[in-house]
Coordinates of C-alpha atoms in Angstrom, one line a residue:
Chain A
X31 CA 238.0 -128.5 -107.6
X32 CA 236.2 -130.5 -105.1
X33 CA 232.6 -131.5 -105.1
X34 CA 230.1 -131.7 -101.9
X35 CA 227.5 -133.8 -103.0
X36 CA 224.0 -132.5 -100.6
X37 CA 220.4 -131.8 -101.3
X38 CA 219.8 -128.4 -100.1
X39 CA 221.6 -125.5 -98.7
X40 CA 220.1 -123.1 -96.1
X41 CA 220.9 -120.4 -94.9
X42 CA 222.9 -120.5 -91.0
X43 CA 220.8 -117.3 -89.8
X44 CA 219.1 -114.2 -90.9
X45 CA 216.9 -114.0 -94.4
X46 CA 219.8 -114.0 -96.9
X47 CA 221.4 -117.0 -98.5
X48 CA 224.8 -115.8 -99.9
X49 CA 226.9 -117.6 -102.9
X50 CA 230.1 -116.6 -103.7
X51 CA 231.3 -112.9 -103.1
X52 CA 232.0 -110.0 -105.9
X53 CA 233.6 -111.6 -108.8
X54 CA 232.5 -114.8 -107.9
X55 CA 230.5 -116.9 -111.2
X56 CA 228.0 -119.2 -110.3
X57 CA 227.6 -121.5 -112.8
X58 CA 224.8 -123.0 -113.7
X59 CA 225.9 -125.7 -116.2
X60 CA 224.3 -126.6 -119.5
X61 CA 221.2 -129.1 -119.4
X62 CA 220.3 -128.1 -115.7
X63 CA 217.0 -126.9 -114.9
X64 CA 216.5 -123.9 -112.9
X65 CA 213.2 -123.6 -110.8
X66 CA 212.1 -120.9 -109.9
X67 CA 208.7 -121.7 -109.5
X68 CA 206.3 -120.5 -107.2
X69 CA 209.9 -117.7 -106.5
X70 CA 210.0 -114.5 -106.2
X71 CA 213.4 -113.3 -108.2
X72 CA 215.1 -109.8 -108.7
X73 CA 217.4 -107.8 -110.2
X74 CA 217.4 -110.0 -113.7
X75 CA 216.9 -107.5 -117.0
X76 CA 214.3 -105.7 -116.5
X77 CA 214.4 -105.7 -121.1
X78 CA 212.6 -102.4 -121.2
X79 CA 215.3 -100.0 -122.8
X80 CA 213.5 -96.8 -122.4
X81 CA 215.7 -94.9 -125.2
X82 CA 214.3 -95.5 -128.3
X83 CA 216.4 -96.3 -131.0
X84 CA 219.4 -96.9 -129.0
X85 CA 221.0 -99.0 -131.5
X86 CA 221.0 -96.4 -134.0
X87 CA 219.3 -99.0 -136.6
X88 CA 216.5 -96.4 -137.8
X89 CA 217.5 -93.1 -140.2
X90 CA 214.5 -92.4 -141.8
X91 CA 215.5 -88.4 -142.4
X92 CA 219.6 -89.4 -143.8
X93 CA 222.6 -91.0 -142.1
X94 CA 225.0 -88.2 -142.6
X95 CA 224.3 -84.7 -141.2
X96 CA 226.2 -81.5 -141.2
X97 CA 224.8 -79.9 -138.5
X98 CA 225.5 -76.2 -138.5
X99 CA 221.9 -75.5 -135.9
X100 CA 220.2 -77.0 -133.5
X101 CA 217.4 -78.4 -132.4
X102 CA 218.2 -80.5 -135.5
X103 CA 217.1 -84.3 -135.6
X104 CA 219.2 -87.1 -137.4
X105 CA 219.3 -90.5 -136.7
X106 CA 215.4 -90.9 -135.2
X107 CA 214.8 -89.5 -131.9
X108 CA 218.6 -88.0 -131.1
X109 CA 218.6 -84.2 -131.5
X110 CA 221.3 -81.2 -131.4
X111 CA 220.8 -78.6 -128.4
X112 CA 222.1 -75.9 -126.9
X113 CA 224.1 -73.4 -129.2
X114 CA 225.3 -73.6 -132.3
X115 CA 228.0 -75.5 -133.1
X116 CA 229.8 -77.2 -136.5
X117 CA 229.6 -81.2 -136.5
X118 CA 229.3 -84.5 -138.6
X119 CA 227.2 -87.1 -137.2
X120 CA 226.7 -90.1 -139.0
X121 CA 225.7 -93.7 -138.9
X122 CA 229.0 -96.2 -139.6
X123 CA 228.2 -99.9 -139.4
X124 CA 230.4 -102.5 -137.4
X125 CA 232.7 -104.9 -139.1
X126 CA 230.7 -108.4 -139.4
X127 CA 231.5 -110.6 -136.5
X128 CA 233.2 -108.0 -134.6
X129 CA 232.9 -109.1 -131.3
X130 CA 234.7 -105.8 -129.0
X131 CA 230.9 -104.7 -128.6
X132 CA 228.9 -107.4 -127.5
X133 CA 225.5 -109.0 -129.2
X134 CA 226.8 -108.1 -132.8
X135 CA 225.3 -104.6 -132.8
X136 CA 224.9 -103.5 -136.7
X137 CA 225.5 -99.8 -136.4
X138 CA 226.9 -97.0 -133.9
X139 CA 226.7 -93.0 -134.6
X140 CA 229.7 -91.1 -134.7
X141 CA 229.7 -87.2 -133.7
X142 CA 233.0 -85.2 -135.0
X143 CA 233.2 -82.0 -133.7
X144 CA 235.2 -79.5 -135.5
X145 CA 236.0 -76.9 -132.8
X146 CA 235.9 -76.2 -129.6
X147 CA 232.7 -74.5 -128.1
X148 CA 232.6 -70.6 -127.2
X149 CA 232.7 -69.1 -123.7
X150 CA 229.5 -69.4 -121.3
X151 CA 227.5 -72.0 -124.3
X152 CA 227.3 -75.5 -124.7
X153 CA 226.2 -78.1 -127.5
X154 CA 224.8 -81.7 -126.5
X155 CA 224.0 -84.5 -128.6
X156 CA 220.3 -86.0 -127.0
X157 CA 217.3 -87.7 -127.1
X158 CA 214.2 -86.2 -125.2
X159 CA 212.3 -89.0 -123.7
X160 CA 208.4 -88.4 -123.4
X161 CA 207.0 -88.1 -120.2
X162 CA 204.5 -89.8 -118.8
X163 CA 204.4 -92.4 -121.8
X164 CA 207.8 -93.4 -121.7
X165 CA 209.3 -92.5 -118.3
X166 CA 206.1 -92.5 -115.7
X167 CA 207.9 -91.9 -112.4
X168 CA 210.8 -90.0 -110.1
X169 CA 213.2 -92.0 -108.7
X170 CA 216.7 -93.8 -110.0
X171 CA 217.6 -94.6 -113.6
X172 CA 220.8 -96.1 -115.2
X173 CA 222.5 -94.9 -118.5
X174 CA 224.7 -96.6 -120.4
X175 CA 226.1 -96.7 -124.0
X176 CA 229.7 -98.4 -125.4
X177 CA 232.0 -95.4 -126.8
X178 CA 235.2 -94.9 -128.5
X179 CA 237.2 -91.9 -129.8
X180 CA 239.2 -91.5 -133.0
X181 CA 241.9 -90.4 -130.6
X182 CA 242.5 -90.4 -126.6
X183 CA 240.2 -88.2 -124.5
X184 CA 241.5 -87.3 -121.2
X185 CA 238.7 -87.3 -118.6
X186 CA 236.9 -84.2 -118.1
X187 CA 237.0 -83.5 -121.6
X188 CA 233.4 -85.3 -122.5
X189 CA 230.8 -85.3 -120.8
X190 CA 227.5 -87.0 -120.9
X191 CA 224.4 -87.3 -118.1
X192 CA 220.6 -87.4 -117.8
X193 CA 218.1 -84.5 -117.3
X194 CA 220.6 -82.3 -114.6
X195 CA 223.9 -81.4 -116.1
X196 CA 225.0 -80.5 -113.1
X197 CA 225.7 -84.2 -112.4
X198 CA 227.3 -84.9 -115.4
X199 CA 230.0 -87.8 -116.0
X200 CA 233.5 -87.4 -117.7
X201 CA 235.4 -90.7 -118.4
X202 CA 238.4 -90.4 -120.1
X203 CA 237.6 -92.0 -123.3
X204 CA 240.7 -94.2 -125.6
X205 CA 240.5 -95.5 -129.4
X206 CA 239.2 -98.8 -128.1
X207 CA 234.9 -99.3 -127.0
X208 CA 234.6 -99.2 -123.3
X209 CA 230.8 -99.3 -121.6
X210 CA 230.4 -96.1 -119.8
X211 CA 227.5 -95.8 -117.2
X212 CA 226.1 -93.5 -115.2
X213 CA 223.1 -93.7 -112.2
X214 CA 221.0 -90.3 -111.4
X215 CA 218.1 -89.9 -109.7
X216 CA 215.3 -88.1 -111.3
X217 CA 212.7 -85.9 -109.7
X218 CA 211.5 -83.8 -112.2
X219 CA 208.2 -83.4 -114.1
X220 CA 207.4 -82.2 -117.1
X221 CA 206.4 -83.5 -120.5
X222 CA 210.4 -85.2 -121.3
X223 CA 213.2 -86.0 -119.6
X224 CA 216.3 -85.2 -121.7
X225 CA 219.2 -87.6 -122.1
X226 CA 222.4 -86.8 -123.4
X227 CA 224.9 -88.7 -124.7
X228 CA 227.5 -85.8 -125.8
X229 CA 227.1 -82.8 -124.0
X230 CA 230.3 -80.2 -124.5
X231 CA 230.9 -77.0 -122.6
X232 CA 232.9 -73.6 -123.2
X233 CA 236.4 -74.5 -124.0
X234 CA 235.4 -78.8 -124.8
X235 CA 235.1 -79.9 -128.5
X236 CA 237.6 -81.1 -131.5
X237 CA 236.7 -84.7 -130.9
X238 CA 235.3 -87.8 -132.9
X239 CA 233.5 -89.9 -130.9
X240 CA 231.4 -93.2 -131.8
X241 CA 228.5 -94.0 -129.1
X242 CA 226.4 -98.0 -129.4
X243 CA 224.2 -99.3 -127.4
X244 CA 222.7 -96.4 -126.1
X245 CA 220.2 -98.0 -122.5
X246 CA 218.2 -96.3 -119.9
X247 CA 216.7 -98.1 -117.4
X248 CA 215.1 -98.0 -113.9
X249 CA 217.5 -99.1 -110.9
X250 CA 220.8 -98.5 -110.6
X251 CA 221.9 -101.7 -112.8
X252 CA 223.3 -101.7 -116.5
X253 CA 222.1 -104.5 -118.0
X254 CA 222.9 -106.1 -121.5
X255 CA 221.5 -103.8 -124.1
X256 CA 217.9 -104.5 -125.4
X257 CA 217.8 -105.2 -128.9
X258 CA 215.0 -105.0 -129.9
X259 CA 213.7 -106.1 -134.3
X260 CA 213.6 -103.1 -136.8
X261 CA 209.8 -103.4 -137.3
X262 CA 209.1 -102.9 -133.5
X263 CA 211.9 -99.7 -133.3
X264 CA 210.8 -98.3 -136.5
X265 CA 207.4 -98.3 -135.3
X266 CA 208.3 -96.7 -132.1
X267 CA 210.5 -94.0 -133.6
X268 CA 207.1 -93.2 -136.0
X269 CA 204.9 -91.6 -133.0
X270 CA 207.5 -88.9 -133.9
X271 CA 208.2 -88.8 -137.3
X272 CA 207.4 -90.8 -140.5
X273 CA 207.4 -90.3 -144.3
X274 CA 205.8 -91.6 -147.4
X275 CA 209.1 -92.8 -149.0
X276 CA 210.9 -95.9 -148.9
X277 CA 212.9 -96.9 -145.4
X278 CA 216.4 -96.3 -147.2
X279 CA 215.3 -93.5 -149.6
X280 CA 215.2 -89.9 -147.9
X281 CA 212.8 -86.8 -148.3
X282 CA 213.5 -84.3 -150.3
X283 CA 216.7 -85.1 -151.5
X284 CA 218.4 -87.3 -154.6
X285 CA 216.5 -89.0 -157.5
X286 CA 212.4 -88.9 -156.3
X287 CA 211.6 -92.5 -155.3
X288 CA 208.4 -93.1 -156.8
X289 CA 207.9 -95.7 -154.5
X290 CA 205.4 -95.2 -151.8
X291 CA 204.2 -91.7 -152.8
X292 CA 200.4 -90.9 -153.1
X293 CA 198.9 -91.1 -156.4
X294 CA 195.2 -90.0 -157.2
X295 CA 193.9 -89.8 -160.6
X296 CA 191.2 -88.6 -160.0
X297 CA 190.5 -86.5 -164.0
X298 CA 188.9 -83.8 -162.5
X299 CA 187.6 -81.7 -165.1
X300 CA 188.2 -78.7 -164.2
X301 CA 191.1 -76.9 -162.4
X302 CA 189.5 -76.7 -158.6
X303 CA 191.8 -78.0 -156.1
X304 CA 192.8 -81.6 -155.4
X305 CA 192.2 -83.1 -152.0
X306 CA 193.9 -86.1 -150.7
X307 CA 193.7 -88.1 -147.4
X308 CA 196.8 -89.6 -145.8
X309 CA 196.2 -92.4 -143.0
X310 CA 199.6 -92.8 -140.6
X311 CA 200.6 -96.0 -140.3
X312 CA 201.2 -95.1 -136.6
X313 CA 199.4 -92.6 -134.5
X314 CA 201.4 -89.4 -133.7
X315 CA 202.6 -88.2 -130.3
X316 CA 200.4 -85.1 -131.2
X317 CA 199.6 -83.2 -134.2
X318 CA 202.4 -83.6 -136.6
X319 CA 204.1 -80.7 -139.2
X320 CA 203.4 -81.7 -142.7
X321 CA 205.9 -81.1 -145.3
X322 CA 204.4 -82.3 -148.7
X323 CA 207.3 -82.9 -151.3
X324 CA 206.5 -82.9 -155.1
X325 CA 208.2 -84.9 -158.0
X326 CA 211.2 -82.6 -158.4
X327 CA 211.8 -83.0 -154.4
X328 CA 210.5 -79.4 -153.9
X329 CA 209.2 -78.8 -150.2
X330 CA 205.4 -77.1 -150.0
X331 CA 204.7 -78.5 -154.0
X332 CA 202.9 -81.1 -155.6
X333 CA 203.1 -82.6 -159.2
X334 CA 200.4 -83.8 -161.8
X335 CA 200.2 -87.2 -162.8
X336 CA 202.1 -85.9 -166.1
X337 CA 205.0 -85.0 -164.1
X338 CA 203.8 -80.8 -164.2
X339 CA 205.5 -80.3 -160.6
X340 CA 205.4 -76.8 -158.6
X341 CA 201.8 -76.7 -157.8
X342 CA 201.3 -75.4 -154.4
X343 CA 200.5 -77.6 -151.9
X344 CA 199.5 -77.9 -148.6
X345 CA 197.7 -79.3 -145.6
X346 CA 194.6 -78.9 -143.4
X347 CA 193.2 -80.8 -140.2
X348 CA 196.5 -82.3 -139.1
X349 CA 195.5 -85.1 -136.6
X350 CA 197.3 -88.1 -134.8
X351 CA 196.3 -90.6 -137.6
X352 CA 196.2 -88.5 -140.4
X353 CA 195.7 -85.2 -142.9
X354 CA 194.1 -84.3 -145.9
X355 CA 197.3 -83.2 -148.2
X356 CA 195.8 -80.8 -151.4
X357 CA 197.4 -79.2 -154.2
X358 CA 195.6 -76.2 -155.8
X359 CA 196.4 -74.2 -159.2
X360 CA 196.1 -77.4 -161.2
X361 CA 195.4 -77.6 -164.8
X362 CA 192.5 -79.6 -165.9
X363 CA 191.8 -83.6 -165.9
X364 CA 194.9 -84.3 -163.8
X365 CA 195.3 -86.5 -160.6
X366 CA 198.4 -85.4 -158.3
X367 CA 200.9 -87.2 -156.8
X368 CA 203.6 -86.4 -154.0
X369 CA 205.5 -87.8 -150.8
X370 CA 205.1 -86.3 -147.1
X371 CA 206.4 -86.4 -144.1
X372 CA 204.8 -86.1 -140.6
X373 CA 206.6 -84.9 -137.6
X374 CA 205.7 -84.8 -134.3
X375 CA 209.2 -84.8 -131.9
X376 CA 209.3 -83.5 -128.8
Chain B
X222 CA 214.9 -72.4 -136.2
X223 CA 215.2 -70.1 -138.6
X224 CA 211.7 -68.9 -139.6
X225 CA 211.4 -66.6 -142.7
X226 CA 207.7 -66.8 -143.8
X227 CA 204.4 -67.4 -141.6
X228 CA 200.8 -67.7 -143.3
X229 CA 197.5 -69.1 -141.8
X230 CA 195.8 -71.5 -143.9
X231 CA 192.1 -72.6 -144.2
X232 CA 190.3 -75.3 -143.5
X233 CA 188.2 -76.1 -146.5
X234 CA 185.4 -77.5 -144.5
X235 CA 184.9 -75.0 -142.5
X236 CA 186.5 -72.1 -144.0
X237 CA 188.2 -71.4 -140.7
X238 CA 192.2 -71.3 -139.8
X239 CA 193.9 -74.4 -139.1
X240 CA 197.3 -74.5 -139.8
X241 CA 200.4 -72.2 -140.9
X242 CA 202.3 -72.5 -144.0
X243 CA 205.7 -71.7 -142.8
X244 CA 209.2 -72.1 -144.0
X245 CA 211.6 -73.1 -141.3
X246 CA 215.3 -73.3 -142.6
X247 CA 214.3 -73.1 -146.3
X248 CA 211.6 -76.2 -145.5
X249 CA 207.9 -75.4 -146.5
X250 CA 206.1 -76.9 -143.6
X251 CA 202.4 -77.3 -142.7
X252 CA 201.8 -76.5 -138.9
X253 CA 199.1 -77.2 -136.8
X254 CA 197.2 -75.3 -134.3
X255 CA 198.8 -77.6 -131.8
X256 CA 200.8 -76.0 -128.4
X257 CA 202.1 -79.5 -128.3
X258 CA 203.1 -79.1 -131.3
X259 CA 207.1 -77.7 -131.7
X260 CA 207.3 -76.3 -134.5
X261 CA 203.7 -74.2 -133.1
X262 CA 205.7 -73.2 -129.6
X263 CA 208.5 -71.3 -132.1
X264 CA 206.3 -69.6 -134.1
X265 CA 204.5 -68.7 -131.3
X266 CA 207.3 -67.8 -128.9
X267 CA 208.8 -65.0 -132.3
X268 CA 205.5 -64.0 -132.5
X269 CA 205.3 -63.4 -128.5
X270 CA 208.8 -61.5 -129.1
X271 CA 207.7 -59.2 -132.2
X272 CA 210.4 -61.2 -134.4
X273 CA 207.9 -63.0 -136.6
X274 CA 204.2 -62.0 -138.2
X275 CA 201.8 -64.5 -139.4
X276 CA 200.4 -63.1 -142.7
X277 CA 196.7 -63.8 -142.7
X278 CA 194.7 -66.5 -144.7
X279 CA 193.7 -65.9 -148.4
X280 CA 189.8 -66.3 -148.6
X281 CA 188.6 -69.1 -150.1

C-alpha cells in the first residue's frame, strides 16, 4: 500500500467527489476525527425502525401459540391473516454470543406451518403499521428481516412483501440466516399499512421458518437493525395492548400471579356492586376491549378479597387512559380483586 | 372471530349503553362503543349480516 501524503482533495469537475467504487471500504482509522461540521450528510441510518417490536423481545399475551384462526395476535403487534390455517409460532432465543446474526439479537420467532394452504386462500404472518402516526407519507420504504428455514426452501415457495401482494418477494431460503430485503413504493391511504413477513398462497406451506430483525424504513436502503431498550418497545407495543400482570406472567392462563392485580378493600356493607378505576400506564391507540380476569383465571369474573371468585364482572366508559372495572353480585363487607387486559390493535 | 354471545351494558352514571359484553372465542370481553375499535367493526359487520344479535341491557 502506498501513501500520498496532501491536504485536501477536490473534486476535477462537476458537484460530486467520488472515493472508491462498489466494494470499495474507506476507512477511517481509529482515533481520527471526522468533521462534519457546518456539512450537510446523507444516506447514514436514518435509526427510526418503523415496525414495532421487530426484535421480537416483547410477549406480553404468551410465546407459544397454536394458531388454528386468524386475526390472532402473538408476539406484540404481529398478527395471523387471511384464512385459516394450522401453525406454531413461537419465540426461541439465540445461543449467547452467536455472532451469524449481527448485534447479538436475544430472540427471533419461528412460524411452522403444518400443511399446505387450500386452493384460491392464503395465510400471512403481519404486523399492521398505524397510519398516520407511524407511517405519515406515500413514497419508497425498505423491508428487511434475517431468516432461516429448518430445511431448504426453493424460491418461490415463501413469500413476503409490504401492503400490495402483488409485489411480493420469494428468495429461496437455506438452514443458515441470510438478510432478505425488499423496496416498494407505497401510495396508499388508509388508517395501516400492512407488512408481512410470511405470506403463503394456495398450494405453499409445510415449512419452519425463523424471522430476526424485522426493519422498515423510508428510502430504498437497509440499514443495521434498530435495537432499541425493552422499556422504550414495551412501551410502544402498549398503545395496543397491555395487562395488569407481570411482564413474564400471562392472562388468563397457569397459576394467578397475584402480582400486579387490583386490590380494593373497600368493606362495603352491603352487597351493591364494586367499582374500580384502572389508570393505563400508556394511552391507547383508541378505546381498548376490556377483559377482566378473576383469581381462578376466569375471563368476564372477579374474586372477593377471600378468594370467593366467579362474580361477574365487567366494564364501563372504556377510554385511552383508562376504565372503571366493577364486579356485581358480591356478598357483603368484601373488597375485590382481579387482573385485566386492555387491547386496542389495529 | 368467533362470536357466540353479544349484550349491551350500562353505564352506571348515566344509565345509558356503553359497551358490549361479548365472548369472542370463548374470551369474555368488554367492548366499547368505538368504530375504531376492532373488536366493535365485527360485531358490527355480523350484526350488518343478520349473523349476530346484541341482547339488550338489563336495567339498572
Amino acid at each position: 500500500m502506498s501513501t500520498i501524503n496532501v491536504n485536501a482533495i477536490d473534486k476535477e469537475s462537476g458537484s460530486t467527489l467520488t472515493l472508491g467504487g462498489s466494494g470499495t471500504t474507506v476507512d477511517i482509522p481509529s482515533g481520527a476525527t471526522f468533521d462534519t461540521t457546518g456539512a450537510t450528510v446523507t444516506g447514514l441510518p436514518a435509526k427510526s425502525n418503523i415496525i414495532i417490536n421487530g426484535g421480537f423481545d416483547i410477549w406480553q399475551r404468551q410465546i407459544s401459540f397454536t394458531s388454528t384462526s386468524v386475526n390472532e395476535y402473538s408476539a406484540d403487534r404481529w398478527r395471523t391473516e387471511g384464512n385459516i390455517h394450522n401453525t406454531t409460532i413461537s419465540r426461541q432465543s439465540f445461543t449467547f454470543g452467536q455472532t451469524d446474526v449481527p448485534n447479538y439479537p436475544t430472540y427471533f420467532c419461528r412460524i411452522a406451518s403444518s400443511s399446505t394452504v387450500a386452493s384460491g386462500q392464503y395465510w400471512g404472518f403481519q404486523q399492521r403499521v398505524e397510519r398516520p402516526q407511524f407511517m405519515s407519507g406515500s413514497g419508497e420504504y425498505t423491508l428487511s428481516f434475517w431468516v432461516k428455514a429448518s430445511a431448504p426452501v426453493s424460491a418461490g415457495a415463501f413469500t413476503f412483501g409490504i401492503a400490495s401482494m402483488t409485489q411480493v418477494s420469494a428468495p429461496a431460503l437455506t438452514t443458515s440466516w441470510q438478510k432478505v430485503t425488499a423496496t416498494r413504493t407505497i401510495a396508499s391511504s388508509g388508517s395501516y399499512v400492512s407488512i408481512y413477513i410470511v405470506r403463503l398462497g394456495e398450494g405453499q406451506g409445510n415449512i419452519t421458518v425463523d424471522i430476526a430483525d424485522v426493519q422498515l424504513e423510508i428510502g430504498s436502503v437497509a440499514n443495521s437493525f434498530e435495537r432499541r431498550n425493552v422499556a422504550e418497545e414495551l412501551a410502544l407495543c402498549q398503545r395496543y395492548y397491555e395487562k395488569s400482570n407481570n411482564f413474564n406472567n400471562y392472562p388468563g392462563v397457569g397459576s394467578f400471579d397475584a402480582s400486579g392485580m387490583y386490590l380494593s378493600r373497600d368493606g362495603t356493607a352491603s352487597a351493591v356492586s364494586r367499582y374500580n378505576p384502572v389508570s393505563f400506564a400508556v394511552r391507547k391507540r383508541a378505546a381498548p376491549t376490556m377483559t377482566i380476569y378473576d383469581g381462578a383465571n376466569a375471563s368476564g369474573k372477579i374474586s372477593t378479597d377471600s378468594a370467593l371468585h366467579g362474580y361477574s364482572a365487567g366494564t364501563s366508559n372504556n377510554g385511552e387512559t383508562g376504565v372503571m372495572v366493577y364486579g356485581s353480585g358480591f356478598p357483603s363487607h368484601y373488597g375485590n380483586y382481579f387482573h385485566w387486559v386492555a387491547e386496542s390493535e389495529l | 372471530m368467533n362470536i357466540t354471545f353479544a349484550k349491551y351494558v350500562l353505564d352506571p352514571l348515566v344509565g345509558e349503553a356503553s359497551s358490549i359484553n361479548v365472548t369472542i372465542d370463548g374470551v369474555t370481553m368488554s367492548v366499547p362503543l368505538d368504530p375504531a375499535n376492532r373488536h366493535y367493526a365485527a360485531i358490527m359487520e355480523q350484526v350488518d349480516s343478520g349473523t349476530l344479535t346484541i341482547a339488550e341491557a338489563d336495567n339498572g
